[in-house]
Short mmCIF file of C-alpha atoms in Angstrom, two decimals:
data_model
loop_
_atom_site.label_atom_id
_atom_site.label_comp_id
_atom_site.label_asym_id
_atom_site.label_seq_id
_atom_site.Cartn_x
_atom_site.Cartn_y
_atom_site.Cartn_z
CA UNK A 1 97.05 161.68 76.56
CA UNK A 2 94.12 160.49 74.41
CA UNK A 3 91.89 157.53 75.73
CA UNK A 4 92.64 154.31 74.36
CA UNK A 5 90.23 153.08 71.53
CA UNK A 6 88.46 150.26 72.86
CA UNK A 7 86.89 149.67 69.64
CA UNK A 8 90.31 148.86 68.01
CA UNK A 9 91.04 144.94 67.34
CA UNK A 10 94.58 145.69 66.47
CA UNK A 11 96.64 143.19 68.72
CA UNK A 12 99.29 145.15 70.61
CA UNK A 13 102.80 143.89 71.64
CA UNK A 14 102.79 141.63 74.59
CA UNK A 15 103.00 143.48 78.01
CA UNK A 16 106.62 143.76 79.29
CA UNK A 17 106.16 141.84 82.37
CA UNK A 18 105.30 139.09 80.60
CA UNK A 19 108.34 139.44 78.15
CA UNK A 20 110.56 139.98 81.17
CA UNK A 21 109.59 136.62 82.69
CA UNK A 22 109.90 134.64 79.48
CA UNK A 23 113.35 136.15 78.71
CA UNK A 24 114.53 135.20 82.19
CA UNK A 25 113.14 131.72 82.46
CA UNK A 26 114.85 130.93 78.86
CA UNK A 27 117.99 133.10 78.83
CA UNK A 28 119.15 133.66 82.33
CA UNK A 29 122.12 131.43 83.33
CA UNK A 30 122.31 130.76 87.27
CA UNK A 31 125.80 131.19 88.35
CA UNK A 32 125.36 131.48 92.13
CA UNK A 33 126.69 128.63 94.28
CA UNK A 34 124.77 130.04 97.20
CA UNK A 35 121.44 129.88 95.33
CA UNK A 36 122.25 126.32 94.24
CA UNK A 37 123.48 125.22 97.66
CA UNK A 38 120.14 126.81 99.13
CA UNK A 39 117.89 125.33 96.63
CA UNK A 40 119.17 121.97 97.52
CA UNK A 41 118.37 122.46 101.36
CA UNK A 42 114.92 123.77 100.10
CA UNK A 43 114.19 120.56 98.10
CA UNK A 44 115.13 118.41 100.78
CA UNK A 45 113.12 120.53 103.47
CA UNK A 46 110.13 120.77 100.99
CA UNK A 47 110.15 116.83 100.58
CA UNK A 48 110.54 116.23 104.58
CA UNK A 49 107.59 118.37 105.00
CA UNK A 50 105.53 116.50 102.44
CA UNK A 51 106.35 113.26 104.41
CA UNK A 52 105.23 114.86 107.74
CA UNK A 53 101.97 115.86 105.77
CA UNK A 54 101.36 112.23 105.28
CA UNK A 55 100.31 111.90 109.14
CA UNK A 56 97.19 114.04 108.53
CA UNK A 57 94.08 112.15 107.05
CA UNK A 58 92.57 115.58 105.93
CA UNK A 59 95.82 115.94 103.79
CA UNK A 60 95.95 112.56 102.25
CA UNK A 61 92.71 112.48 101.05
CA UNK A 62 93.49 115.08 98.58
CA UNK A 63 96.32 113.08 97.01
CA UNK A 64 95.06 110.73 94.63
CA UNK A 65 93.46 111.08 91.27
CA UNK A 66 90.33 113.05 90.82
CA UNK A 67 88.08 110.20 90.61
CA UNK A 68 88.95 106.81 91.81
CA UNK A 69 90.99 104.66 89.23
CA UNK A 70 92.01 107.94 87.21
CA UNK A 71 95.85 106.90 87.73
CA UNK A 72 98.32 107.08 84.91
CA UNK A 73 100.97 104.28 85.13
CA UNK A 74 104.36 105.61 84.48
CA UNK A 75 103.08 109.19 85.13
CA UNK A 76 104.30 111.47 87.92
CA UNK A 77 104.53 109.99 91.18
CA UNK A 78 103.32 111.72 94.55
CA UNK A 79 105.97 111.51 97.12
CA UNK A 80 105.08 109.09 100.38
CA UNK A 81 102.37 107.33 98.49
CA UNK A 82 102.07 104.73 95.55
CA UNK A 83 99.96 107.25 93.31
CA UNK A 84 101.30 107.52 89.71
CA UNK A 85 98.99 110.53 88.14
CA UNK A 86 99.00 112.75 85.15
CA UNK A 87 101.14 115.76 85.76
CA UNK A 88 98.34 118.02 86.18
CA UNK A 89 96.62 116.25 89.16
CA UNK A 90 100.35 115.33 90.46
CA UNK A 91 101.15 118.91 90.73
CA UNK A 92 98.12 119.50 92.99
CA UNK A 93 98.81 116.44 94.99
CA UNK A 94 102.55 117.53 95.62
CA UNK A 95 101.81 121.08 96.09
CA UNK A 96 99.14 120.19 98.88
CA UNK A 97 101.61 117.95 100.53
CA UNK A 98 104.25 120.51 100.52
CA UNK A 99 102.01 123.26 101.84
CA UNK A 100 99.88 121.52 104.21
CA UNK A 101 101.55 122.22 107.49
CA UNK A 102 102.54 125.68 106.81
CA UNK A 103 105.98 124.17 107.51
CA UNK A 104 107.88 124.90 104.09
CA UNK A 105 109.99 128.07 102.95
CA UNK A 106 108.60 131.54 103.25
CA UNK A 107 109.02 134.85 101.40
CA UNK A 108 108.01 138.08 103.13
CA UNK A 109 107.71 141.44 101.82
CA UNK A 110 104.91 143.76 100.17
CA UNK A 111 103.14 140.50 99.42
CA UNK A 112 103.71 137.13 101.40
CA UNK A 113 104.11 133.63 100.17
CA UNK A 114 106.01 130.34 99.99
CA UNK A 115 108.32 129.95 96.93
CA UNK A 116 108.75 126.10 97.32
CA UNK A 117 104.96 125.78 96.80
CA UNK A 118 106.08 125.95 93.09
CA UNK A 119 107.76 122.35 93.59
CA UNK A 120 104.40 121.06 93.15
CA UNK A 121 104.31 121.76 89.53
CA UNK A 122 108.06 121.62 89.03
CA UNK A 123 108.30 117.89 90.44
CA UNK A 124 105.37 116.71 88.84
CA UNK A 125 106.48 117.85 85.27
CA UNK A 126 110.05 116.80 85.83
CA UNK A 127 108.95 113.11 87.03
CA UNK A 128 106.61 112.85 84.13
CA UNK A 129 108.95 113.99 81.65
CA UNK A 130 112.05 112.19 83.07
CA UNK A 131 110.16 108.90 83.30
CA UNK A 132 109.01 109.27 79.58
CA UNK A 133 112.54 110.07 78.57
CA UNK A 134 113.82 106.96 80.39
CA UNK A 135 111.21 104.64 78.62
CA UNK A 136 111.94 106.34 75.15
CA UNK A 137 115.64 106.38 75.29
CA UNK A 138 115.68 110.48 75.70
CA UNK A 139 117.69 112.15 78.41
CA UNK A 140 116.07 112.54 81.91
CA UNK A 141 116.53 115.75 83.88
CA UNK A 142 118.85 115.78 86.89
CA UNK A 143 118.27 117.04 90.20
CA UNK A 144 120.51 120.21 89.30
CA UNK A 145 118.14 120.87 86.33
CA UNK A 146 115.10 120.99 88.88
CA UNK A 147 117.43 123.20 91.09
CA UNK A 148 117.63 125.76 88.45
CA UNK A 149 113.94 125.78 87.55
CA UNK A 150 113.30 126.13 91.45
CA UNK A 151 115.63 128.96 91.58
CA UNK A 152 113.92 130.71 88.70
CA UNK A 153 110.46 130.03 90.20
CA UNK A 154 111.45 131.21 93.33
CA UNK A 155 112.94 134.40 91.94
CA UNK A 156 109.75 135.34 89.57
CA UNK A 157 107.26 134.96 92.61
CA UNK A 158 109.70 136.77 95.13
CA UNK A 159 110.44 139.67 92.92
CA UNK A 160 106.69 140.10 92.16
CA UNK A 161 106.08 140.22 95.89
CA UNK A 162 108.75 142.75 96.65
CA UNK A 163 106.62 145.91 95.65
CA UNK A 164 103.27 144.43 94.72
CA UNK A 165 100.75 143.46 97.52
CA UNK A 166 98.12 141.35 96.16
CA UNK A 167 96.80 140.98 99.63
CA UNK A 168 95.72 144.63 99.73
CA UNK A 169 93.28 143.92 96.94
CA UNK A 170 91.87 141.02 98.64
CA UNK A 171 93.76 138.32 96.57
CA UNK A 172 95.68 135.42 97.83
CA UNK A 173 99.34 135.04 97.06
CA UNK A 174 99.08 131.76 95.32
CA UNK A 175 98.37 133.89 92.31
CA UNK A 176 102.30 134.42 92.23
CA UNK A 177 102.60 130.48 92.49
CA UNK A 178 100.49 130.11 89.66
CA UNK A 179 102.45 132.83 87.75
CA UNK A 180 105.96 131.31 88.45
CA UNK A 181 104.90 127.79 87.94
CA UNK A 182 103.22 128.56 84.81
CA UNK A 183 106.44 130.10 83.41
CA UNK A 184 108.92 127.26 84.38
CA UNK A 185 106.38 124.43 83.65
CA UNK A 186 106.18 125.82 80.16
CA UNK A 187 110.03 126.03 79.68
CA UNK A 188 110.31 122.39 80.89
CA UNK A 189 107.82 121.25 78.43
CA UNK A 190 110.14 122.73 75.82
CA UNK A 191 108.22 125.89 75.29
CA UNK A 192 109.68 128.78 73.59
CA UNK A 193 109.69 132.48 74.79
CA UNK A 194 106.48 133.01 72.94
CA UNK A 195 104.82 130.06 74.33
CA UNK A 196 105.70 131.12 77.81
CA UNK A 197 104.32 134.50 77.34
CA UNK A 198 101.34 133.02 76.22
CA UNK A 199 100.80 130.55 78.98
CA UNK A 200 101.50 133.45 81.44
CA UNK A 201 98.81 135.60 79.74
CA UNK A 202 96.36 132.72 80.56
CA UNK A 203 97.52 132.58 84.13
CA UNK A 204 96.93 136.42 84.62
CA UNK A 205 93.37 136.16 83.02
CA UNK A 206 92.56 133.64 85.44
CA UNK A 207 92.80 136.39 87.94
CA UNK A 208 93.21 135.32 91.69
CA UNK A 209 91.58 133.49 94.43
CA UNK A 210 90.30 135.59 97.38
CA UNK A 211 91.90 135.50 100.40
CA UNK A 212 88.59 134.84 102.27
CA UNK A 213 89.96 131.45 103.57
CA UNK A 214 93.09 132.79 105.41
CA UNK A 215 91.28 135.31 107.58
CA UNK A 216 88.56 135.31 110.39
CA UNK A 217 85.90 134.27 110.45
CA UNK A 218 86.39 132.10 107.70
CA UNK A 219 89.72 130.62 108.17
CA UNK A 220 89.75 127.22 106.93
CA UNK A 221 91.69 124.21 105.34
CA UNK A 222 91.49 125.52 101.82
CA UNK A 223 94.49 127.68 102.56
CA UNK A 224 96.63 124.29 102.77
CA UNK A 225 95.68 123.24 99.27
CA UNK A 226 95.28 126.59 97.60
CA UNK A 227 98.90 126.40 96.47
CA UNK A 228 98.26 122.97 94.91
CA UNK A 229 95.45 124.29 93.12
CA UNK A 230 97.70 127.04 91.71
CA UNK A 231 100.08 124.34 90.54
CA UNK A 232 97.36 122.29 88.97
CA UNK A 233 96.46 125.19 86.96
CA UNK A 234 99.93 126.24 86.02
CA UNK A 235 100.63 123.10 84.39
CA UNK A 236 97.38 123.05 82.62
CA UNK A 237 98.22 126.54 81.07
CA UNK A 238 101.73 125.13 80.29
CA UNK A 239 100.44 121.99 78.52
CA UNK A 240 97.81 124.03 76.51
CA UNK A 241 100.74 126.50 75.31
CA UNK A 242 103.15 123.87 74.36
CA UNK A 243 101.28 120.83 73.23
CA UNK A 244 97.92 122.23 72.01
CA UNK A 245 99.01 125.67 70.49
CA UNK A 246 96.53 127.65 72.19
CA UNK A 247 96.59 131.48 71.53
CA UNK A 248 97.85 134.02 74.04
CA UNK A 249 96.54 137.31 75.00
CA UNK A 250 99.30 140.11 74.73
CA UNK A 251 97.71 142.90 76.80
CA UNK A 252 96.25 140.61 79.26
CA UNK A 253 97.71 142.81 82.01
CA UNK A 254 97.26 146.34 80.50
CA UNK A 255 93.96 145.96 78.42
CA UNK A 256 91.98 148.96 79.10
CA UNK A 257 88.82 148.01 81.11
CA UNK A 258 89.25 144.54 80.64
CA UNK A 259 92.94 143.76 81.72
CA UNK A 260 94.24 142.51 85.18
CA UNK A 261 95.43 145.97 86.22
CA UNK A 262 92.00 147.47 85.75
CA UNK A 263 89.81 144.69 86.78
CA UNK A 264 91.85 143.61 89.94
CA UNK A 265 94.82 145.99 90.52
CA UNK A 266 93.17 149.16 90.91
CA UNK A 267 94.28 150.53 87.60
CA UNK A 268 98.14 150.33 88.79
CA UNK A 269 100.97 148.60 86.75
CA UNK A 270 103.33 146.30 88.71
CA UNK A 271 106.42 147.66 90.17
CA UNK A 272 109.90 146.06 90.45
CA UNK A 273 112.50 146.63 92.89
CA UNK A 274 115.16 144.50 91.17
CA UNK A 275 115.67 142.75 87.81
CA UNK A 276 115.50 138.82 88.08
CA UNK A 277 118.42 136.74 89.20
CA UNK A 278 118.87 134.47 92.15
CA UNK A 279 118.39 136.88 94.98
CA UNK A 280 115.37 135.26 96.37
CA UNK A 281 116.71 131.73 96.62
CA UNK A 282 119.59 133.19 98.62
CA UNK A 283 117.62 135.08 101.14
CA UNK A 284 114.42 132.72 101.40
CA UNK A 285 113.29 132.11 104.75
CA UNK A 286 113.40 128.31 105.94
CA UNK A 287 110.61 127.49 108.72
CA UNK A 288 112.85 125.12 110.86
CA UNK A 289 111.75 125.12 114.47
CA UNK A 290 107.97 125.46 114.42
CA UNK A 291 105.11 124.87 111.93
CA UNK A 292 103.70 128.34 112.38
CA UNK A 293 102.61 130.96 110.17
CA UNK A 294 105.86 132.92 109.63
CA UNK A 295 104.99 136.30 111.12
CA UNK A 296 104.82 134.46 114.54
CA UNK A 297 107.93 132.54 114.34
CA UNK A 298 110.11 134.59 116.36
CA UNK A 299 107.02 135.37 118.77
CA UNK A 300 107.01 131.54 119.50
CA UNK A 301 110.82 131.55 119.96
CA UNK A 302 110.38 134.20 122.55
CA UNK A 303 107.68 132.36 124.22
CA UNK A 304 109.66 129.03 124.22
CA UNK A 305 112.42 130.99 126.31
CA UNK A 306 109.90 132.29 128.65
CA UNK A 307 108.32 128.80 129.39
CA UNK A 308 110.19 127.95 132.34
CA UNK A 309 109.41 131.21 134.18
CA UNK A 310 105.77 131.14 133.31
CA UNK A 311 104.53 127.45 133.24
CA UNK A 312 104.29 127.17 137.07
CA UNK A 313 102.59 130.41 137.51
CA UNK A 314 99.81 130.41 134.82
CA UNK A 315 97.02 131.04 137.32
CA UNK A 316 99.07 134.22 138.31
CA UNK A 317 99.31 135.82 134.82
CA UNK A 318 97.58 139.35 134.42
CA UNK A 319 98.61 139.84 130.95
CA UNK A 320 100.90 138.74 128.02
CA UNK A 321 102.02 141.55 125.70
CA UNK A 322 103.16 140.76 122.30
CA UNK A 323 104.65 143.38 119.90
CA UNK A 324 104.90 142.39 116.39
CA UNK A 325 105.13 143.86 112.78
CA UNK A 326 102.08 145.48 110.80
CA UNK A 327 101.75 142.49 108.58
CA UNK A 328 101.42 140.48 111.71
CA UNK A 329 98.82 142.59 112.95
CA UNK A 330 96.95 142.08 109.93
CA UNK A 331 97.28 138.43 109.33
CA UNK A 332 97.31 136.55 112.73
CA UNK A 333 95.98 139.06 115.38
CA UNK A 334 92.92 137.13 116.07
CA UNK A 335 90.24 137.20 118.92
CA UNK A 336 87.22 134.79 119.40
CA UNK A 337 86.78 131.07 119.02
CA UNK A 338 89.19 129.38 116.78
CA UNK A 339 87.26 126.70 114.54
CA UNK A 340 89.92 124.44 113.13
CA UNK A 341 93.57 123.62 112.66
CA UNK A 342 93.87 126.31 110.11
CA UNK A 343 92.14 128.83 112.31
CA UNK A 344 94.67 128.03 114.87
CA UNK A 345 97.95 128.28 113.17
CA UNK A 346 97.19 131.52 111.86
CA UNK A 347 96.42 133.13 115.44
CA UNK A 348 99.50 134.59 116.91
CA UNK A 349 97.99 134.40 120.52
CA UNK A 350 97.37 130.72 120.09
CA UNK A 351 100.94 130.22 118.99
CA UNK A 352 102.43 132.11 121.87
CA UNK A 353 99.98 130.72 124.50
CA UNK A 354 100.71 126.85 123.62
CA UNK A 355 104.70 127.30 124.11
CA UNK A 356 104.19 129.44 127.26
CA UNK A 357 102.22 126.43 128.68
CA UNK A 358 103.88 123.46 127.09
CA UNK A 359 107.30 124.72 126.26
CA UNK A 360 106.62 123.13 122.56
CA UNK A 361 104.69 124.07 119.40
CA UNK A 362 104.22 120.95 117.10
CA UNK A 363 101.81 120.38 114.18
CA UNK A 364 99.64 118.54 116.47
CA UNK A 365 99.09 121.07 118.71
CA UNK A 366 96.75 122.67 116.37
CA UNK A 367 94.23 119.84 116.72
CA UNK A 368 91.24 119.90 118.56
CA UNK A 369 92.51 117.69 121.34
CA UNK A 370 95.21 120.22 122.46
CA UNK A 371 92.97 123.05 121.76
CA UNK A 372 90.36 121.90 124.24
CA UNK A 373 92.84 122.84 127.29
CA UNK A 374 91.18 125.59 128.86
CA UNK A 375 94.38 127.22 129.64
CA UNK A 376 95.17 128.25 126.18
CA UNK A 377 91.94 130.12 125.59
CA UNK A 378 92.56 131.66 128.96
CA UNK A 379 95.80 133.05 128.12
CA UNK A 380 94.70 134.37 124.77
CA UNK A 381 91.94 136.45 126.52
CA UNK A 382 94.79 138.05 128.46
CA UNK A 383 97.06 138.66 125.34
CA UNK A 384 97.52 142.06 123.98
CA UNK A 385 99.10 142.45 120.59
CA UNK A 386 100.43 145.74 119.22
CA UNK A 387 102.49 147.10 116.50
CA UNK A 388 106.22 147.74 117.20
CA UNK A 389 107.32 150.27 114.41
CA UNK A 390 110.92 149.03 114.41
CA UNK A 391 109.70 145.76 113.66
CA UNK A 392 107.67 147.00 110.79
CA UNK A 393 110.53 149.11 109.42
CA UNK A 394 113.16 146.09 109.71
CA UNK A 395 110.57 143.95 108.09
CA UNK A 396 110.56 146.19 104.82
CA UNK A 397 114.19 146.93 104.62
CA UNK A 398 115.76 145.08 101.89
CA UNK A 399 119.01 144.87 103.61
CA UNK A 400 117.35 143.17 106.81
CA UNK A 401 113.97 141.68 105.98
CA UNK A 402 113.65 140.60 109.55
CA UNK A 403 110.51 139.51 111.21
CA UNK A 404 110.82 140.66 114.74
CA UNK A 405 108.66 139.99 117.66
CA UNK A 406 108.72 140.43 121.49
CA UNK A 407 106.85 138.71 124.42
CA UNK A 408 106.44 139.89 128.04
CA UNK A 409 104.18 138.33 130.67
CA UNK A 410 103.13 140.42 133.56
CA UNK A 411 101.85 138.75 136.96
CA UNK A 412 98.88 140.14 139.48
CA UNK A 413 101.58 140.80 141.99
CA UNK A 414 102.94 143.40 139.74
CA UNK A 415 106.18 141.60 138.78
CA UNK A 416 106.89 140.50 135.11
CA UNK A 417 109.29 138.45 133.00
CA UNK A 418 111.95 140.01 131.03
CA UNK A 419 110.89 141.28 127.62
CA UNK A 420 112.42 138.75 125.05
CA UNK A 421 112.83 140.04 121.51
CA UNK A 422 114.15 138.18 118.47
CA UNK A 423 114.61 140.14 115.38
CA UNK A 424 114.89 137.29 112.92
CA UNK A 425 114.14 133.57 113.14
CA UNK A 426 116.60 130.68 112.80
CA UNK A 427 115.48 130.10 109.24
CA UNK A 428 116.80 133.55 108.33
CA UNK A 429 119.88 133.93 106.03
CA UNK A 430 121.61 135.59 108.94
CA UNK A 431 121.55 132.45 110.89
CA UNK A 432 122.19 129.93 108.31
CA UNK A 433 125.02 128.37 110.08
CA UNK A 434 123.08 127.66 113.13
CA UNK A 435 119.81 126.60 111.03
CA UNK A 436 120.98 124.32 108.34
CA UNK A 437 122.04 121.59 110.91
CA UNK A 438 118.42 121.66 112.52
CA UNK A 439 116.75 121.85 109.00
CA UNK A 440 118.64 118.48 108.09
CA UNK A 441 117.54 117.13 111.54
CA UNK A 442 113.91 118.00 110.55
CA UNK A 443 114.44 116.30 107.39
CA UNK A 444 115.69 112.95 108.81
CA UNK A 445 113.06 113.12 111.45
CA UNK A 446 110.54 113.44 108.84
CA UNK A 447 111.74 110.64 106.60
CA UNK A 448 111.95 108.27 109.43
CA UNK A 449 108.37 109.22 110.50
CA UNK A 450 107.05 107.78 107.34
CA UNK A 451 109.47 105.74 104.90
CA UNK A 452 111.11 102.23 105.63
CA UNK A 453 114.32 102.34 107.52
CA UNK A 454 116.35 101.12 104.48
CA UNK A 455 115.09 103.86 102.20
CA UNK A 456 115.86 106.69 104.79
CA UNK A 457 119.38 105.19 104.96
CA UNK A 458 119.70 105.49 100.97
CA UNK A 459 118.36 108.97 100.86
CA UNK A 460 120.55 110.13 103.75
CA UNK A 461 123.61 108.67 101.86
CA UNK A 462 122.82 110.30 98.56
CA UNK A 463 122.04 113.62 99.85
CA UNK A 464 125.01 114.05 101.91
CA UNK A 465 126.81 114.30 98.82
CA UNK A 466 125.97 117.36 96.78
CA UNK A 467 127.87 116.15 93.59
CA UNK A 468 126.18 112.96 93.62
CA UNK A 469 122.73 114.27 94.41
CA UNK A 470 122.78 116.90 91.84
CA UNK A 471 123.95 114.55 89.01
CA UNK A 472 121.34 112.04 90.01
CA UNK A 473 118.28 111.62 87.45
CA UNK A 474 115.25 113.23 89.08
CA UNK A 475 113.12 110.20 88.53
CA UNK A 476 115.41 108.07 90.31
CA UNK A 477 115.64 110.56 93.09
CA UNK A 478 112.03 110.99 93.31
CA UNK A 479 111.74 107.12 93.50
CA UNK A 480 113.41 106.89 96.91
CA UNK A 481 110.51 109.19 98.34
CA UNK A 482 107.73 106.79 97.02
CA UNK A 483 106.16 103.84 98.47
#
C-alpha cells in the first residue's frame, strides 16, 4: 500500500463515522416504546438531579451569564433559577447542574459516561427555539420531540463507548458528550446532513479534555462542570454550522498525521459493535439510591446491608475486603488524603466506609464536615480492594453489562460478616420494576427541596400522564421548573 500524499490538497469524502452520525440523526425513526418510556424517566431524573444541585454553592456560582449582566431575556432558561441566557451559556449551566452531584444516568462499556449530560445542550436549544417560535407564531417543540433527540444523543454517545476507550489514551469521556450534542443540536437548529457533518468535524478537531481532574492526585470539581463545558462547545459548533455557514473538515478523523486518529487515538480507527438504534436508552443505568461513581453503586449497596452487623463493632474491625471490576480498580481505588468532595465521590473505600459507619450515603456525606470523622479514614486504611474476574467479565458482556461488587468485613477475633455480593444495581434494566418507583420518589423529593409546593403539585400532575407530558410544548414544560 502506498503512503498517503500529504502534499495533496484534494478534499476527500467525509469520514464514514461522521456521515453515519448525520444519517442517523436526520433519517432514523425511533419506534421503540421502551426507549421513549425510559427517556421520559431519564428527563425527570435529570431535572430532579438539577434541583438537588441547587443546594451546593459551588455549583450555583457557575449557572449565570459569563459576565454579570450578560443575560438574554426570552432566551433559554436554567431550571431552578430565574436566569435567561443565550443557548450556548445555558447549555453549560444546565449540563453543569445535571452532572454536579454524580447522580444522573450512566453508561459503562469500554468508555464510561453519562448520556443525560447531553440534556444541557438539548434543553437549552429546545427552550431557546421554542420560546422564539412562540413569540413569532411558529411551532414549538414538544416534550416528545425532545425525548427523540435525547434518545439519539444517548445512542451516539453510548455506541461509540461500546468499543472505543478514550480513557486509555488519557481523554475524558465528555468528548462523546460534545460529539452527540453537536450532532443533535445541529439538527434541532434545522441543519442538514452536510451541516451536521461539518459541525461534527469541528467537534473532533477540538480533540479531548484530559482526564486529569478525575484521578488522584488531581481529582477536583472540574469533573462536575466538564460535561457542561462539552455542551457549551457543542452548541457553538451547531450554531456556526447552521447560522454562519462555516466550512467542514472531511477527514478530521482520518487525515494522515493531522487527523484525530493519528494525533489522539494511537492511529486506530473507531470500532463499532452495533448500528445506531435505541439500544442505549433502553439499557441505560439510573443512579437511584446513592450519589456515587457508578462502579461503586453495588459496593455501597453491599455496605448498607452490612451496616447493622458492623456499626457497633467498628473498633474491632481488622479489615474490610472489597472485590470489584477492573474498571473500578482503575478509577476509584484510591489511598491517601482526600482533598475535596470530588476526591471522595471517586474513592470506593470512602463510599463503602460511610454506609458501614452511618447506614447512609448522601451528597452531604462528601462534604468536609462528614469527612472529618476519624472513623472514615480509619476504615479506609483497613480496606483492601481487588479485582474479581467474574465481575469484570460480566461488566463487558453485552447481554449483561453488570457492575458487580462484594464487601466482607473481618474482625480481630477471627470472625467475619457474610460476604455480600450484588451483581447489578437498582438502576439496571433488570431491576426497572423495582427501581422506577424509587426514581420517582427521588424526583419528587428533589422538587420539594427547591420549588414552591404549588409548582411541585403541577409538575407531578403533568408528569403522571405520559401522553399529556409528551404533547406539552417544551418551553411550557421547562417553565414549571424555573423561578
